[in-house]
Amino acid sequence: MLLVGLTGGIGSGKSEVARRLAALGAVVVDADVIAREVVAPGTPGLDAVVAAFGTGVLSAGGGLDRDRLAALVFADPEARERLNGIVHPLVRARTVELVAQAAAADPHAVVVNDVPLLVEAGLATGGGYDAIVVVAVEPSTQRRRLVEQRGMAPADADARIAAQAPLADKLAVADYVVRNDGDLAELDAQVRQVWAHLAARAGRTMGS
């Protein structure tokens, strides 16, 4: 099994790369999806979040109001650390389970951990990855996508970009870089090239 860390800044198109790798045969483990699962209604994770931040972070239906929680912790580093201290261990534990399942099912699996904050969380060197793929875009591209595609105000887009590690820090830990300022045809070609390298390192034969 080859364990790959996939990361990139907000608006980089990392999810597009993950989808393409999955279509080519990778097992994708999405940290964002897991982060939602571990605080779903009825979970110990949600109970812990409510204990830390109060019932005001719950929606009318009893689930986590992610927008309200994000607004609460985004501008408060101490609150963000408190939240991370609850969620990150749960995400790590579930990730380990899913990676182990993939390895048991296929010893030549390419398992891609899609981790938006891989660099920020210090996992580039301590995450046990065999390779790291960084999806890179210029800050101007990020800003345009966040404003045009997600409807963010320009100031909010700039704040979100600034809150993440700079591109140079991500590139410094990359084994493979996918540049995504261009069109989807360019993206496809790069992803296929990266996949060929990853599959070969995992001992996969062509087409498997």
PDB file of C-alpha atoms in Angstrom:
ATOM      1  CA  MET A   1       0.000   0.000   0.000  1.00  0.00           C
ATOM      2  CA  LEU A   2       1.103   3.540  -0.766  1.00  0.00           C
ATOM      3  CA  LEU A   3      -0.168   6.236   1.602  1.00  0.00           C
ATOM      4  CA  VAL A   4      -0.461   9.636  -0.058  1.00  0.00           C
ATOM      5  CA  GLY A   5      -1.253  12.990   1.518  1.00  0.00           C
ATOM      6  CA  LEU A   6      -3.216  15.342  -0.742  1.00  0.00           C
ATOM      7  CA  THR A   7      -3.446  19.008   0.189  1.00  0.00           C
ATOM      8  CA  GLY A   8      -3.951  22.464  -1.238  1.00  0.00           C
ATOM      9  CA  GLY A   9      -5.277  25.848  -0.224  1.00  0.00           C
ATOM     10  CA  ILE A  10      -8.926  26.840  -0.194  1.00  0.00           C
ATOM     11  CA  GLY A  11     -10.176  27.319  -3.750  1.00  0.00           C
ATOM     12  CA  SER A  12      -7.274  25.342  -5.225  1.00  0.00           C
ATOM     13  CA  GLY A  13      -9.481  22.655  -6.763  1.00  0.00           C
ATOM     14  CA  LYS A  14      -8.152  19.915  -4.496  1.00  0.00           C
ATOM     15  CA  SER A  15     -11.521  18.164  -4.497  1.00  0.00           C
ATOM     16  CA  GLU A  16     -11.416  17.980  -8.298  1.00  0.00           C
ATOM     17  CA  VAL A  17      -8.010  16.310  -8.087  1.00  0.00           C
ATOM     18  CA  ALA A  18      -9.280  13.872  -5.450  1.00  0.00           C
ATOM     19  CA  ARG A  19     -12.243  12.923  -7.649  1.00  0.00           C
ATOM     20  CA  ARG A  20      -9.960  12.278 -10.604  1.00  0.00           C
ATOM     21  CA  LEU A  21      -7.583  10.149  -8.539  1.00  0.00           C
ATOM     22  CA  ALA A  22     -10.540   8.124  -7.247  1.00  0.00           C
ATOM     23  CA  ALA A  23     -11.753   7.574 -10.818  1.00  0.00           C
ATOM     24  CA  LEU A  24      -8.299   6.305 -11.749  1.00  0.00           C
ATOM     25  CA  GLY A  25      -8.314   3.773  -8.910  1.00  0.00           C
ATOM     26  CA  ALA A  26      -7.196   5.500  -5.713  1.00  0.00           C
ATOM     27  CA  VAL A  27      -8.959   4.970  -2.403  1.00  0.00           C
ATOM     28  CA  VAL A  28      -9.702   8.499  -1.200  1.00  0.00           C
ATOM     29  CA  VAL A  29     -10.116   9.173   2.510  1.00  0.00           C
ATOM     30  CA  ASP A  30     -11.563  12.682   2.871  1.00  0.00           C
ATOM     31  CA  ALA A  31     -10.735  14.399   6.158  1.00  0.00           C
ATOM     32  CA  ASP A  32     -13.540  16.935   5.688  1.00  0.00           C
ATOM     33  CA  VAL A  33     -16.125  14.173   5.268  1.00  0.00           C
ATOM     34  CA  ILE A  34     -14.816  12.380   8.349  1.00  0.00           C
ATOM     35  CA  ALA A  35     -14.811  15.648  10.313  1.00  0.00           C
ATOM     36  CA  ARG A  36     -18.541  15.959   9.613  1.00  0.00           C
ATOM     37  CA  GLU A  37     -19.214  12.324  10.500  1.00  0.00           C
ATOM     38  CA  VAL A  38     -17.520  12.466  13.911  1.00  0.00           C
ATOM     39  CA  VAL A  39     -19.753  15.361  15.030  1.00  0.00           C
ATOM     40  CA  ALA A  40     -22.996  14.023  13.555  1.00  0.00           C
ATOM     41  CA  PRO A  41     -26.088  13.960  15.789  1.00  0.00           C
ATOM     42  CA  GLY A  42     -25.831  11.335  18.507  1.00  0.00           C
ATOM     43  CA  THR A  43     -22.032  11.083  18.445  1.00  0.00           C
ATOM     44  CA  PRO A  44     -19.690  11.620  21.405  1.00  0.00           C
ATOM     45  CA  GLY A  45     -17.940  14.201  19.213  1.00  0.00           C
ATOM     46  CA  LEU A  46     -21.010  16.405  18.999  1.00  0.00           C
ATOM     47  CA  ASP A  47     -21.588  16.048  22.735  1.00  0.00           C
ATOM     48  CA  ALA A  48     -18.021  17.239  23.344  1.00  0.00           C
ATOM     49  CA  VAL A  49     -18.421  20.236  21.028  1.00  0.00           C
ATOM     50  CA  VAL A  50     -21.648  21.285  22.764  1.00  0.00           C
ATOM     51  CA  ALA A  51     -19.998  20.879  26.162  1.00  0.00           C
ATOM     52  CA  ALA A  52     -17.176  23.163  25.030  1.00  0.00           C
ATOM     53  CA  PHE A  53     -19.147  25.815  23.127  1.00  0.00           C
ATOM     54  CA  GLY A  54     -22.731  25.593  24.363  1.00  0.00           C
ATOM     55  CA  THR A  55     -26.044  24.722  22.754  1.00  0.00           C
ATOM     56  CA  GLY A  56     -25.863  27.861  20.621  1.00  0.00           C
ATOM     57  CA  VAL A  57     -23.814  25.910  18.063  1.00  0.00           C
ATOM     58  CA  LEU A  58     -26.737  23.560  17.402  1.00  0.00           C
ATOM     59  CA  SER A  59     -29.238  23.966  14.599  1.00  0.00           C
ATOM     60  CA  ALA A  60     -32.984  23.812  15.140  1.00  0.00           C
ATOM     61  CA  GLY A  61     -32.881  20.130  14.208  1.00  0.00           C
ATOM     62  CA  GLY A  62     -30.270  19.275  16.814  1.00  0.00           C
ATOM     63  CA  GLY A  63     -27.311  18.952  14.464  1.00  0.00           C
ATOM     64  CA  LEU A  64     -24.193  21.067  14.414  1.00  0.00           C
ATOM     65  CA  ASP A  65     -24.646  24.508  12.868  1.00  0.00           C
ATOM     66  CA  ARG A  66     -21.286  24.588  11.108  1.00  0.00           C
ATOM     67  CA  ASP A  67     -21.585  28.200   9.964  1.00  0.00           C
ATOM     68  CA  ARG A  68     -22.317  29.413  13.477  1.00  0.00           C
ATOM     69  CA  LEU A  69     -19.458  27.380  14.920  1.00  0.00           C
ATOM     70  CA  ALA A  70     -17.085  28.600  12.202  1.00  0.00           C
ATOM     71  CA  ALA A  71     -18.002  32.208  12.935  1.00  0.00           C
ATOM     72  CA  LEU A  72     -17.316  31.557  16.611  1.00  0.00           C
ATOM     73  CA  VAL A  73     -13.856  30.029  16.211  1.00  0.00           C
ATOM     74  CA  PHE A  74     -12.524  31.683  13.053  1.00  0.00           C
ATOM     75  CA  ALA A  75     -11.432  34.911  14.744  1.00  0.00           C
ATOM     76  CA  ASP A  76     -10.544  33.296  18.095  1.00  0.00           C
ATOM     77  CA  PRO A  77      -7.349  31.186  18.030  1.00  0.00           C
ATOM     78  CA  GLU A  78      -7.993  29.823  21.508  1.00  0.00           C
ATOM     79  CA  ALA A  79     -11.478  28.639  20.564  1.00  0.00           C
ATOM     80  CA  ARG A  80     -10.138  27.152  17.341  1.00  0.00           C
ATOM     81  CA  GLU A  81      -7.515  25.212  19.292  1.00  0.00           C
ATOM     82  CA  ARG A  82     -10.221  23.942  21.631  1.00  0.00           C
ATOM     83  CA  LEU A  83     -12.305  22.744  18.692  1.00  0.00           C
ATOM     84  CA  ASN A  84      -9.315  21.141  16.995  1.00  0.00           C
ATOM     85  CA  GLY A  85      -8.473  19.357  20.219  1.00  0.00           C
ATOM     86  CA  ILE A  86     -11.890  17.697  20.096  1.00  0.00           C
ATOM     87  CA  VAL A  87     -12.232  16.961  16.397  1.00  0.00           C
ATOM     88  CA  HIS A  88      -8.704  16.150  15.223  1.00  0.00           C
ATOM     89  CA  PRO A  89      -8.143  13.057  17.423  1.00  0.00           C
ATOM     90  CA  LEU A  90     -11.503  11.649  16.303  1.00  0.00           C
ATOM     91  CA  VAL A  91     -10.661  12.281  12.651  1.00  0.00           C
ATOM     92  CA  ARG A  92      -7.229  10.684  13.034  1.00  0.00           C
ATOM     93  CA  ALA A  93      -8.673   7.568  14.670  1.00  0.00           C
ATOM     94  CA  ARG A  94     -11.282   7.104  11.933  1.00  0.00           C
ATOM     95  CA  THR A  95      -8.687   7.746   9.230  1.00  0.00           C
ATOM     96  CA  VAL A  96      -6.449   5.022  10.641  1.00  0.00           C
ATOM     97  CA  GLU A  97      -9.390   2.609  10.516  1.00  0.00           C
ATOM     98  CA  LEU A  98     -10.193   3.401   6.875  1.00  0.00           C
ATOM     99  CA  VAL A  99      -6.569   3.184   5.755  1.00  0.00           C
ATOM    100  CA  ALA A 100      -6.208  -0.197   7.470  1.00  0.00           C
ATOM    101  CA  GLN A 101      -9.354  -1.452   5.727  1.00  0.00           C
ATOM    102  CA  ALA A 102      -8.037  -0.330   2.329  1.00  0.00           C
ATOM    103  CA  ALA A 103      -4.660  -1.992   2.925  1.00  0.00           C
ATOM    104  CA  ALA A 104      -6.326  -5.234   3.972  1.00  0.00           C
ATOM    105  CA  ALA A 105      -8.509  -5.230   0.870  1.00  0.00           C
ATOM    106  CA  ASP A 106      -5.640  -4.539  -1.549  1.00  0.00           C
ATOM    107  CA  PRO A 107      -1.927  -4.679  -0.647  1.00  0.00           C
ATOM    108  CA  HIS A 108      -1.190  -2.537  -3.713  1.00  0.00           C
ATOM    109  CA  ALA A 109      -3.777   0.129  -2.907  1.00  0.00           C
ATOM    110  CA  VAL A 110      -2.985   3.789  -3.392  1.00  0.00           C
ATOM    111  CA  VAL A 111      -4.710   5.425  -0.425  1.00  0.00           C
ATOM    112  CA  VAL A 112      -5.061   9.191  -0.734  1.00  0.00           C
ATOM    113  CA  ASN A 113      -5.702  11.126   2.454  1.00  0.00           C
ATOM    114  CA  ASP A 114      -7.399  14.360   1.385  1.00  0.00           C
ATOM    115  CA  VAL A 115      -6.316  16.712   4.180  1.00  0.00           C
ATOM    116  CA  PRO A 116      -6.878  20.448   3.601  1.00  0.00           C
ATOM    117  CA  LEU A 117      -4.748  21.507   6.582  1.00  0.00           C
ATOM    118  CA  LEU A 118      -2.036  18.869   6.254  1.00  0.00           C
ATOM    119  CA  VAL A 119       0.772  21.428   6.435  1.00  0.00           C
ATOM    120  CA  GLU A 120      -0.890  23.563   9.103  1.00  0.00           C
ATOM    121  CA  ALA A 121      -1.450  20.513  11.317  1.00  0.00           C
ATOM    122  CA  GLY A 122       2.199  19.454  11.057  1.00  0.00           C
ATOM    123  CA  LEU A 123       1.338  16.204   9.289  1.00  0.00           C
ATOM    124  CA  ALA A 124       3.731  16.682   6.368  1.00  0.00           C
ATOM    125  CA  THR A 125       6.535  15.054   8.322  1.00  0.00           C
ATOM    126  CA  GLY A 126       4.618  13.301  11.098  1.00  0.00           C
ATOM    127  CA  GLY A 127       1.728  11.822   9.153  1.00  0.00           C
ATOM    128  CA  GLY A 128       3.505   8.722   7.902  1.00  0.00           C
ATOM    129  CA  TYR A 129       2.922   9.555   4.235  1.00  0.00           C
ATOM    130  CA  ASP A 130       4.908   7.882   1.478  1.00  0.00           C
ATOM    131  CA  ALA A 131       4.245  10.838  -0.823  1.00  0.00           C
ATOM    132  CA  ILE A 132       2.602  14.248  -0.671  1.00  0.00           C
ATOM    133  CA  VAL A 133       0.681  15.815  -3.553  1.00  0.00           C
ATOM    134  CA  VAL A 134       0.068  19.563  -3.444  1.00  0.00           C
ATOM    135  CA  VAL A 135      -2.545  21.260  -5.602  1.00  0.00           C
ATOM    136  CA  ALA A 136      -1.127  24.713  -6.274  1.00  0.00           C
ATOM    137  CA  VAL A 137      -2.813  27.860  -7.529  1.00  0.00           C
ATOM    138  CA  GLU A 138      -1.913  31.518  -7.418  1.00  0.00           C
ATOM    139  CA  PRO A 139      -3.616  33.544  -4.639  1.00  0.00           C
ATOM    140  CA  SER A 140      -5.347  35.615  -7.317  1.00  0.00           C
ATOM    141  CA  THR A 141      -6.950  32.437  -8.677  1.00  0.00           C
ATOM    142  CA  GLN A 142      -8.047  31.388  -5.198  1.00  0.00           C
ATOM    143  CA  ARG A 143      -9.588  34.780  -4.559  1.00  0.00           C
ATOM    144  CA  ARG A 144     -11.451  34.818  -7.866  1.00  0.00           C
ATOM    145  CA  ARG A 145     -12.871  31.330  -7.316  1.00  0.00           C
ATOM    146  CA  LEU A 146     -14.002  32.066  -3.774  1.00  0.00           C
ATOM    147  CA  VAL A 147     -15.740  35.247  -4.858  1.00  0.00           C
ATOM    148  CA  GLU A 148     -17.235  33.985  -8.135  1.00  0.00           C
ATOM    149  CA  GLN A 149     -17.977  30.347  -7.289  1.00  0.00           C
ATOM    150  CA  ARG A 150     -18.683  30.453  -3.553  1.00  0.00           C
ATOM    151  CA  GLY A 151     -20.148  33.932  -3.331  1.00  0.00           C
ATOM    152  CA  MET A 152     -17.730  35.178  -0.689  1.00  0.00           C
ATOM    153  CA  ALA A 153     -17.112  38.866  -0.172  1.00  0.00           C
ATOM    154  CA  PRO A 154     -13.574  39.763  -1.337  1.00  0.00           C
ATOM    155  CA  ALA A 155     -12.488  40.639   2.207  1.00  0.00           C
ATOM    156  CA  ASP A 156     -13.760  37.283   3.511  1.00  0.00           C
ATOM    157  CA  ALA A 157     -11.954  35.460   0.711  1.00  0.00           C
ATOM    158  CA  ASP A 158      -8.708  37.252   1.551  1.00  0.00           C
ATOM    159  CA  ALA A 159      -9.113  36.395   5.245  1.00  0.00           C
ATOM    160  CA  ARG A 160      -9.692  32.712   4.515  1.00  0.00           C
ATOM    161  CA  ILE A 161      -6.638  32.546   2.253  1.00  0.00           C
ATOM    162  CA  ALA A 162      -4.471  34.380   4.793  1.00  0.00           C
ATOM    163  CA  ALA A 163      -5.547  31.999   7.575  1.00  0.00           C
ATOM    164  CA  GLN A 164      -3.923  29.052   5.781  1.00  0.00           C
ATOM    165  CA  ALA A 165      -0.253  28.291   5.294  1.00  0.00           C
ATOM    166  CA  PRO A 166       1.275  30.141   2.333  1.00  0.00           C
ATOM    167  CA  LEU A 167       1.753  28.252  -0.912  1.00  0.00           C
ATOM    168  CA  ALA A 168       5.541  28.276  -0.472  1.00  0.00           C
ATOM    169  CA  ASP A 169       5.204  26.217   2.729  1.00  0.00           C
ATOM    170  CA  LYS A 170       3.076  23.638   0.917  1.00  0.00           C
ATOM    171  CA  LEU A 171       5.411  23.428  -2.062  1.00  0.00           C
ATOM    172  CA  ALA A 172       8.340  22.868   0.310  1.00  0.00           C
ATOM    173  CA  VAL A 173       6.901  19.499   1.404  1.00  0.00           C
ATOM    174  CA  ALA A 174       5.522  18.368  -1.978  1.00  0.00           C
ATOM    175  CA  ASP A 175       6.688  15.252  -3.784  1.00  0.00           C
ATOM    176  CA  TYR A 176       4.284  16.004  -6.641  1.00  0.00           C
ATOM    177  CA  VAL A 177       2.734  19.344  -7.602  1.00  0.00           C
ATOM    178  CA  VAL A 178      -0.465  19.726  -9.616  1.00  0.00           C
ATOM    179  CA  ARG A 179      -0.824  23.267 -10.979  1.00  0.00           C
ATOM    180  CA  ASN A 180      -4.467  24.208 -11.298  1.00  0.00           C
ATOM    181  CA  ASP A 181      -4.621  27.740 -12.662  1.00  0.00           C
ATOM    182  CA  GLY A 182      -5.507  26.427 -16.124  1.00  0.00           C
ATOM    183  CA  ASP A 183      -8.399  24.484 -17.628  1.00  0.00           C
ATOM    184  CA  LEU A 184      -9.728  21.003 -16.835  1.00  0.00           C
ATOM    185  CA  ALA A 185      -7.874  19.388 -19.743  1.00  0.00           C
ATOM    186  CA  GLU A 186      -4.575  20.583 -18.266  1.00  0.00           C
ATOM    187  CA  LEU A 187      -5.653  19.341 -14.851  1.00  0.00           C
ATOM    188  CA  ASP A 188      -6.568  15.908 -16.220  1.00  0.00           C
ATOM    189  CA  ALA A 189      -3.188  15.512 -17.906  1.00  0.00           C
ATOM    190  CA  GLN A 190      -1.294  16.391 -14.738  1.00  0.00           C
ATOM    191  CA  VAL A 191      -3.380  14.121 -12.522  1.00  0.00           C
ATOM    192  CA  ARG A 192      -2.903  11.188 -14.886  1.00  0.00           C
ATOM    193  CA  GLN A 193       0.831  11.755 -14.833  1.00  0.00           C
ATOM    194  CA  VAL A 194       0.914  11.844 -11.031  1.00  0.00           C
ATOM    195  CA  TRP A 195      -1.284   8.744 -10.873  1.00  0.00           C
ATOM    196  CA  ALA A 196       1.117   6.834 -13.128  1.00  0.00           C
ATOM    197  CA  HIS A 197       3.949   7.547 -10.680  1.00  0.00           C
ATOM    198  CA  LEU A 198       1.890   6.669  -7.602  1.00  0.00           C
ATOM    199  CA  ALA A 199       0.538   3.446  -9.118  1.00  0.00           C
ATOM    200  CA  ALA A 200       4.030   2.347 -10.105  1.00  0.00           C
ATOM    201  CA  ARG A 201       5.340   3.018  -6.603  1.00  0.00           C
ATOM    202  CA  ALA A 202       2.476   0.980  -5.134  1.00  0.00           C
ATOM    203  CA  GLY A 203       3.288  -1.931  -7.436  1.00  0.00           C
ATOM    204  CA  ARG A 204       0.048  -1.656  -9.426  1.00  0.00           C
ATOM    205  CA  THR A 205       0.020  -2.880 -12.991  1.00  0.00           C
ATOM    206  CA  MET A 206      -1.432  -0.673 -15.736  1.00  0.00           C
ATOM    207  CA  GLY A 207      -5.202  -0.749 -15.712  1.00  0.00           C
ATOM    208  CA  SER A 208      -5.448  -2.138 -12.178  1.00  0.00           C
TER     209      SER A 208
END
